[in-house]
Amino acid sequence: MTPEPDTVRQAAQWWVRLRENQHDPKLSQACQRWCEAAPTHQLAWERVNQLSADLGQSLRRTPGARQALEATEQRLSRRRALQLLVGSMGTASAGWWAADQAGWGPWAADFATTTGQQQRFALPNGARLTLNTHSAVDRLRDDELRLSRGELLLESKQPMRVLSGEQWITLKSAQVTVRQEPRYLQLAVIKGEAWLGRLHVGPGQVARASAEHTGLVAPLFDPAGWVDGLIVTRGMPLGAFLDEVARYRSGVVRYAKGVAQLQVSGVYKLADTDRLLELLTQSLPVRIGGLTRWWVSVEAAS
């Protein structure tokens, strides 16, 4: 099932209207009715939301990019800048549609999950594969996989390799998680040993590879917590925490700049992200606005 480009453009227009009117409950309800009117509407909304999330991640990780976008908004007016964003989403939607029609879309992968879904697979060589939310994997050979999107857990008693982008990960008798992000690839070793390129990674270690550097890192949260349906963190900035929660929701998760650096610690269940967000108000000076399936905003408590 593939949404037409016009349907994706409509979803993008709803996205812009909600961003401009975040405290309008009637508008949120109208958007929800539109999303629920047809399965293709929901899929189009998810694609627009994913595109906006990918753009946000790129802006946060690219020096000067956010400032450039803000300067553009000041020159053109916020509404005009958002209209340009709608246009870019419409162009992207045409590419999605063509790829899907040709059988190249995410559903053509050997193993795939949708937003909020996690699924386990048994591989022919006896290895066990688990995919996190919105992920896709292809089996190149019995001992080789390609992660084209998202995150996986792989447990194998036999030597195996995982390709992500241009990087190879090699493991033997190991249990690992591999996560693909726009600007880096992350490998976490739970048991055994693995290699990210030429870098050896031992049990309990996490490594990242980017265009600039490959090395061990200290993650902000447990990289394998999702396997048990949890986000486990200590002292994680709220902005980064909400970006992580957004991966498991079909709707938009926005937050004010003033709350992004608040520290989050605890164990949070991913099964009910509405409840998870509400729990934040009990430990942090924030309030939740417009909490619907399709849109939520987190702001400083007044």
CSV table of C-alpha atoms in Angstrom, one decimal:
chain,number,residue,atom,x,y,z
A,1,MET,CA,0.0,0.0,0.0
A,2,THR,CA,1.5,3.3,-1.2
A,3,PRO,CA,0.1,6.8,-0.6
A,4,GLU,CA,-0.1,9.0,-3.7
A,5,PRO,CA,2.1,12.1,-3.8
A,6,ASP,CA,-0.9,14.3,-3.4
A,7,THR,CA,-1.9,12.5,-0.2
A,8,VAL,CA,1.6,13.0,1.2
A,9,ARG,CA,1.4,16.7,0.3
A,10,GLN,CA,-1.9,16.9,2.3
A,11,ALA,CA,-0.2,15.3,5.2
A,12,ALA,CA,2.6,17.8,5.0
A,13,GLN,CA,0.1,20.7,5.0
A,14,TRP,CA,-1.5,19.2,8.2
A,15,TRP,CA,2.0,19.0,9.7
A,16,VAL,CA,2.6,22.7,9.0
A,17,ARG,CA,-0.8,23.8,10.3
A,18,LEU,CA,-0.3,21.9,13.6
A,19,ARG,CA,3.2,23.4,14.0
A,20,GLU,CA,1.8,26.9,13.6
A,21,ASN,CA,-1.1,26.2,15.9
A,22,GLN,CA,0.2,23.8,18.6
A,23,HIS,CA,-2.4,24.8,21.2
A,24,ASP,CA,-5.5,24.4,19.0
A,25,PRO,CA,-7.3,21.2,20.2
A,26,LYS,CA,-9.9,21.5,17.4
A,27,LEU,CA,-7.2,21.5,14.8
A,28,SER,CA,-5.5,18.5,16.4
A,29,GLN,CA,-8.8,16.6,16.4
A,30,ALA,CA,-9.4,17.5,12.7
A,31,CYS,CA,-5.9,16.2,11.8
A,32,GLN,CA,-6.6,13.0,13.7
A,33,ARG,CA,-9.9,12.5,11.8
A,34,TRP,CA,-8.0,13.0,8.5
A,35,CYS,CA,-5.3,10.5,9.5
A,36,GLU,CA,-7.9,7.9,10.5
A,37,ALA,CA,-10.1,8.4,7.4
A,38,ALA,CA,-7.9,6.0,5.3
A,39,PRO,CA,-4.9,3.7,5.8
A,40,THR,CA,-3.0,5.7,3.1
A,41,HIS,CA,-3.6,8.9,5.1
A,42,GLN,CA,-2.0,7.3,8.2
A,43,LEU,CA,1.0,6.0,6.1
A,44,ALA,CA,1.4,9.4,4.5
A,45,TRP,CA,1.5,11.1,7.9
A,46,GLU,CA,4.1,8.7,9.1
A,47,ARG,CA,6.3,9.4,6.1
A,48,VAL,CA,6.0,13.1,6.6
A,49,ASN,CA,6.8,12.8,10.3
A,50,GLN,CA,9.8,10.5,9.5
A,51,LEU,CA,11.1,13.1,7.0
A,52,SER,CA,10.8,15.9,9.5
A,53,ALA,CA,12.5,13.8,12.2
A,54,ASP,CA,15.4,13.0,9.8
A,55,LEU,CA,15.7,16.6,9.0
A,56,GLY,CA,15.7,17.5,12.7
A,57,GLN,CA,18.5,15.0,13.4
A,58,SER,CA,20.6,16.4,10.5
A,59,LEU,CA,20.1,19.9,11.7
A,60,ARG,CA,21.2,19.0,15.3
A,61,ARG,CA,24.3,17.2,14.1
A,62,THR,CA,25.4,19.6,11.3
A,63,PRO,CA,27.3,22.7,12.6
A,64,GLY,CA,25.5,25.9,11.5
A,65,ALA,CA,22.6,24.2,9.8
A,66,ARG,CA,20.0,25.2,12.4
A,67,GLN,CA,21.2,28.8,12.4
A,68,ALA,CA,20.9,28.9,8.7
A,69,LEU,CA,17.4,27.6,8.8
A,70,GLU,CA,16.4,30.1,11.4
A,71,ALA,CA,17.9,32.9,9.3
A,72,THR,CA,15.9,31.7,6.3
A,73,GLU,CA,12.7,31.8,8.4
A,74,GLN,CA,13.5,35.4,9.5
A,75,ARG,CA,14.1,36.5,5.8
A,76,LEU,CA,11.1,34.7,4.3
A,77,SER,CA,8.7,34.7,7.3
A,78,ARG,CA,7.9,31.6,9.2
A,79,ARG,CA,4.9,30.7,7.1
A,80,ARG,CA,6.8,31.0,3.8
A,81,ALA,CA,9.7,28.9,5.2
A,82,LEU,CA,7.2,26.2,6.2
A,83,GLN,CA,5.6,26.4,2.8
A,84,LEU,CA,9.0,25.6,1.3
A,85,LEU,CA,9.3,22.7,3.6
A,86,VAL,CA,5.9,21.4,2.4
A,87,GLY,CA,7.3,21.6,-1.2
A,88,SER,CA,10.4,19.6,-0.3
A,89,MET,CA,8.1,17.0,1.3
A,90,GLY,CA,6.0,16.8,-1.8
A,91,THR,CA,9.1,16.3,-3.9
A,92,ALA,CA,10.3,13.5,-1.6
A,93,SER,CA,6.8,11.9,-1.7
A,94,ALA,CA,7.1,11.6,-5.5
A,95,GLY,CA,10.4,9.8,-5.0
A,96,TRP,CA,8.9,7.5,-2.4
A,97,TRP,CA,6.0,6.7,-4.7
A,98,ALA,CA,8.2,5.9,-7.7
A,99,ALA,CA,10.5,3.7,-5.5
A,100,ASP,CA,7.6,1.8,-4.0
A,101,GLN,CA,6.0,1.2,-7.4
A,102,ALA,CA,9.3,-0.2,-8.6
A,103,GLY,CA,9.5,-2.5,-5.7
A,104,TRP,CA,12.5,-0.6,-4.1
A,105,GLY,CA,10.7,0.7,-1.1
A,106,PRO,CA,11.1,-0.4,2.6
A,107,TRP,CA,8.5,-3.1,2.1
A,108,ALA,CA,10.8,-4.9,-0.4
A,109,ALA,CA,13.3,-5.7,2.4
A,110,ASP,CA,13.6,-9.3,3.6
A,111,PHE,CA,12.8,-8.2,7.2
A,112,ALA,CA,11.1,-5.0,8.1
A,113,THR,CA,9.1,-3.3,10.9
A,114,THR,CA,6.9,-0.3,11.0
A,115,THR,CA,6.9,2.6,13.5
A,116,GLY,CA,6.5,1.3,17.0
A,117,GLN,CA,6.8,-2.3,16.0
A,118,GLN,CA,9.5,-4.8,17.2
A,119,GLN,CA,9.8,-8.2,15.7
A,120,ARG,CA,12.0,-11.3,16.0
A,121,PHE,CA,13.2,-13.6,13.2
A,122,ALA,CA,15.1,-16.9,13.1
A,123,LEU,CA,17.7,-17.0,10.4
A,124,PRO,CA,18.6,-20.2,8.4
A,125,ASN,CA,22.1,-20.4,10.0
A,126,GLY,CA,20.6,-20.5,13.5
A,127,ALA,CA,21.2,-16.9,14.3
A,128,ARG,CA,18.5,-14.8,15.9
A,129,LEU,CA,17.5,-11.4,14.6
A,130,THR,CA,15.4,-8.7,16.3
A,131,LEU,CA,14.4,-5.5,14.6
A,132,ASN,CA,13.5,-2.3,16.5
A,133,THR,CA,11.0,0.3,15.4
A,134,HIS,CA,11.0,1.4,11.7
A,135,SER,CA,13.8,-0.9,10.6
A,136,ALA,CA,14.7,-2.8,7.5
A,137,VAL,CA,17.3,-5.6,6.9
A,138,ASP,CA,18.2,-7.7,3.8
A,139,ARG,CA,19.9,-11.1,3.8
A,140,LEU,CA,22.8,-10.9,1.4
A,141,ARG,CA,24.0,-14.4,2.2
A,142,ASP,CA,23.5,-16.9,5.1
A,143,ASP,CA,26.3,-15.1,7.0
A,144,GLU,CA,25.8,-11.6,5.8
A,145,LEU,CA,23.0,-9.0,6.4
A,146,ARG,CA,22.5,-5.4,5.3
A,147,LEU,CA,20.9,-2.9,7.7
A,148,SER,CA,19.3,-0.3,5.4
A,149,ARG,CA,17.3,1.5,8.1
A,150,GLY,CA,16.9,1.6,11.9
A,151,GLU,CA,18.3,-0.8,14.5
A,152,LEU,CA,18.8,-4.5,15.0
A,153,LEU,CA,19.9,-7.0,17.6
A,154,LEU,CA,21.8,-10.0,16.3
A,155,GLU,CA,22.8,-13.1,18.2
A,156,SER,CA,24.9,-15.7,16.4
A,157,LYS,CA,27.2,-18.5,17.5
A,158,GLN,CA,28.7,-18.5,14.0
A,159,PRO,CA,30.8,-15.7,12.4
A,160,MET,CA,28.6,-13.1,10.7
A,161,ARG,CA,28.9,-9.7,9.0
A,162,VAL,CA,26.5,-6.8,8.9
A,163,LEU,CA,26.8,-4.1,6.3
A,164,SER,CA,25.4,-0.6,7.1
A,165,GLY,CA,26.1,2.2,4.6
A,166,GLU,CA,29.7,1.6,3.7
A,167,GLN,CA,30.7,0.1,7.0
A,168,TRP,CA,31.1,-3.6,7.7
A,169,ILE,CA,30.6,-5.0,11.2
A,170,THR,CA,32.1,-8.5,11.9
A,171,LEU,CA,31.1,-10.7,14.9
A,172,LYS,CA,31.8,-14.2,16.0
A,173,SER,CA,29.9,-16.0,18.7
A,174,ALA,CA,28.4,-12.7,19.8
A,175,GLN,CA,25.3,-10.7,20.7
A,176,VAL,CA,25.3,-7.2,19.4
A,177,THR,CA,23.0,-4.2,18.5
A,178,VAL,CA,23.6,-2.1,15.4
A,179,ARG,CA,22.0,1.2,14.9
A,180,GLN,CA,22.0,3.3,11.7
A,181,GLU,CA,21.6,7.1,12.1
A,182,PRO,CA,21.9,9.8,9.4
A,183,ARG,CA,25.5,10.8,10.5
A,184,TYR,CA,26.8,7.8,12.3
A,185,LEU,CA,26.7,4.0,12.8
A,186,GLN,CA,26.6,2.6,16.3
A,187,LEU,CA,27.7,-0.9,17.5
A,188,ALA,CA,27.1,-2.2,21.0
A,189,VAL,CA,28.4,-5.5,22.1
A,190,ILE,CA,26.4,-7.4,24.7
A,191,LYS,CA,28.3,-10.7,24.6
A,192,GLY,CA,31.3,-11.9,22.7
A,193,GLU,CA,33.4,-9.6,20.5
A,194,ALA,CA,32.9,-7.7,17.3
A,195,TRP,CA,34.7,-5.3,15.0
A,196,LEU,CA,33.4,-2.0,13.6
A,197,GLY,CA,35.7,-1.8,10.6
A,198,ARG,CA,39.1,-2.5,12.1
A,199,LEU,CA,38.1,-1.3,15.6
A,200,HIS,CA,37.7,-4.2,18.1
A,201,VAL,CA,34.7,-3.8,20.4
A,202,GLY,CA,34.5,-6.0,23.5
A,203,PRO,CA,31.6,-7.0,25.9
A,204,GLY,CA,29.9,-3.9,27.3
A,205,GLN,CA,31.5,-1.5,24.9
A,206,VAL,CA,29.8,0.8,22.4
A,207,ALA,CA,31.5,2.2,19.3
A,208,ARG,CA,30.5,4.7,16.7
A,209,ALA,CA,31.7,5.4,13.2
A,210,SER,CA,31.1,8.7,11.3
A,211,ALA,CA,32.7,10.5,8.4
A,212,GLU,CA,35.0,12.2,10.9
A,213,HIS,CA,35.9,9.5,13.4
A,214,THR,CA,35.6,5.9,14.6
A,215,GLY,CA,36.0,5.1,18.3
A,216,LEU,CA,34.5,4.0,21.6
A,217,VAL,CA,31.8,6.2,23.1
A,218,ALA,CA,29.7,6.4,26.3
A,219,PRO,CA,26.1,6.2,25.3
A,220,LEU,CA,23.4,8.4,26.8
A,221,PHE,CA,21.2,5.4,27.5
A,222,ASP,CA,21.3,1.6,27.5
A,223,PRO,CA,21.7,0.7,23.8
A,224,ALA,CA,20.0,-2.7,24.3
A,225,GLY,CA,17.2,-1.5,26.6
A,226,TRP,CA,14.7,-1.4,23.7
A,227,VAL,CA,14.9,-5.2,23.4
A,228,ASP,CA,13.1,-5.4,26.7
A,229,GLY,CA,10.8,-2.5,25.7
A,230,LEU,CA,12.6,0.0,27.9
A,231,ILE,CA,14.5,3.3,27.7
A,232,VAL,CA,17.0,3.1,30.6
A,233,THR,CA,18.9,6.4,31.1
A,234,ARG,CA,20.8,8.5,33.7
A,235,GLY,CA,21.3,12.2,33.2
A,236,MET,CA,20.1,12.2,29.5
A,237,PRO,CA,19.1,15.7,28.1
A,238,LEU,CA,15.4,15.9,27.7
A,239,GLY,CA,15.7,16.9,24.1
A,240,ALA,CA,17.7,13.8,23.2
A,241,PHE,CA,15.3,11.7,25.3
A,242,LEU,CA,12.2,13.0,23.4
A,243,ASP,CA,14.0,12.4,20.1
A,244,GLU,CA,14.4,8.8,21.1
A,245,VAL,CA,10.7,8.5,22.2
A,246,ALA,CA,9.6,10.0,18.9
A,247,ARG,CA,11.1,7.0,17.1
A,248,TYR,CA,8.3,4.9,18.6
A,249,ARG,CA,5.4,7.2,17.8
A,250,SER,CA,3.5,7.8,14.5
A,251,GLY,CA,3.0,11.4,15.4
A,252,VAL,CA,5.1,14.5,15.9
A,253,VAL,CA,7.0,15.1,19.2
A,254,ARG,CA,8.1,18.7,19.6
A,255,TYR,CA,9.7,20.4,22.6
A,256,ALA,CA,10.7,24.0,23.5
A,257,LYS,CA,14.3,25.0,23.4
A,258,GLY,CA,14.1,26.0,27.1
A,259,VAL,CA,13.5,22.4,28.3
A,260,ALA,CA,15.9,20.6,26.0
A,261,GLN,CA,18.8,20.5,28.5
A,262,LEU,CA,16.8,19.3,31.5
A,263,GLN,CA,18.2,16.0,32.8
A,264,VAL,CA,16.2,12.7,32.6
A,265,SER,CA,17.0,9.6,34.6
A,266,GLY,CA,15.0,6.4,35.1
A,267,VAL,CA,13.5,3.4,33.4
A,268,TYR,CA,10.7,4.1,31.0
A,269,LYS,CA,8.4,1.6,29.3
A,270,LEU,CA,8.0,2.0,25.5
A,271,ALA,CA,4.7,0.1,25.4
A,272,ASP,CA,2.7,3.2,26.3
A,273,THR,CA,4.5,6.3,25.1
A,274,ASP,CA,1.5,8.5,26.1
A,275,ARG,CA,1.9,7.4,29.7
A,276,LEU,CA,5.7,7.7,29.4
A,277,LEU,CA,5.3,11.4,28.4
A,278,GLU,CA,2.9,12.1,31.2
A,279,LEU,CA,5.3,10.7,33.7
A,280,LEU,CA,7.8,13.4,32.8
A,281,THR,CA,5.6,16.0,34.4
A,282,GLN,CA,6.1,14.3,37.8
A,283,SER,CA,9.8,14.6,37.8
A,284,LEU,CA,10.5,17.6,35.6
A,285,PRO,CA,9.2,21.2,35.4
A,286,VAL,CA,7.4,20.6,32.1
A,287,ARG,CA,3.9,20.3,30.8
A,288,ILE,CA,2.5,18.3,28.0
A,289,GLY,CA,0.4,20.1,25.4
A,290,GLY,CA,-1.8,18.6,22.6
A,291,LEU,CA,-1.2,15.0,23.6
A,292,THR,CA,-2.8,13.1,20.7
A,293,ARG,CA,-1.7,10.1,18.7
A,294,TRP,CA,-0.5,12.5,15.9
A,295,TRP,CA,0.9,15.5,17.8
A,296,VAL,CA,2.4,16.3,21.2
A,297,SER,CA,4.5,19.2,22.5
A,298,VAL,CA,6.6,19.5,25.7
A,299,GLU,CA,7.0,22.9,27.2
A,300,ALA,CA,8.2,24.5,30.4
A,301,ALA,CA,5.6,24.4,33.2
A,302,SER,CA,4.2,27.9,33.8
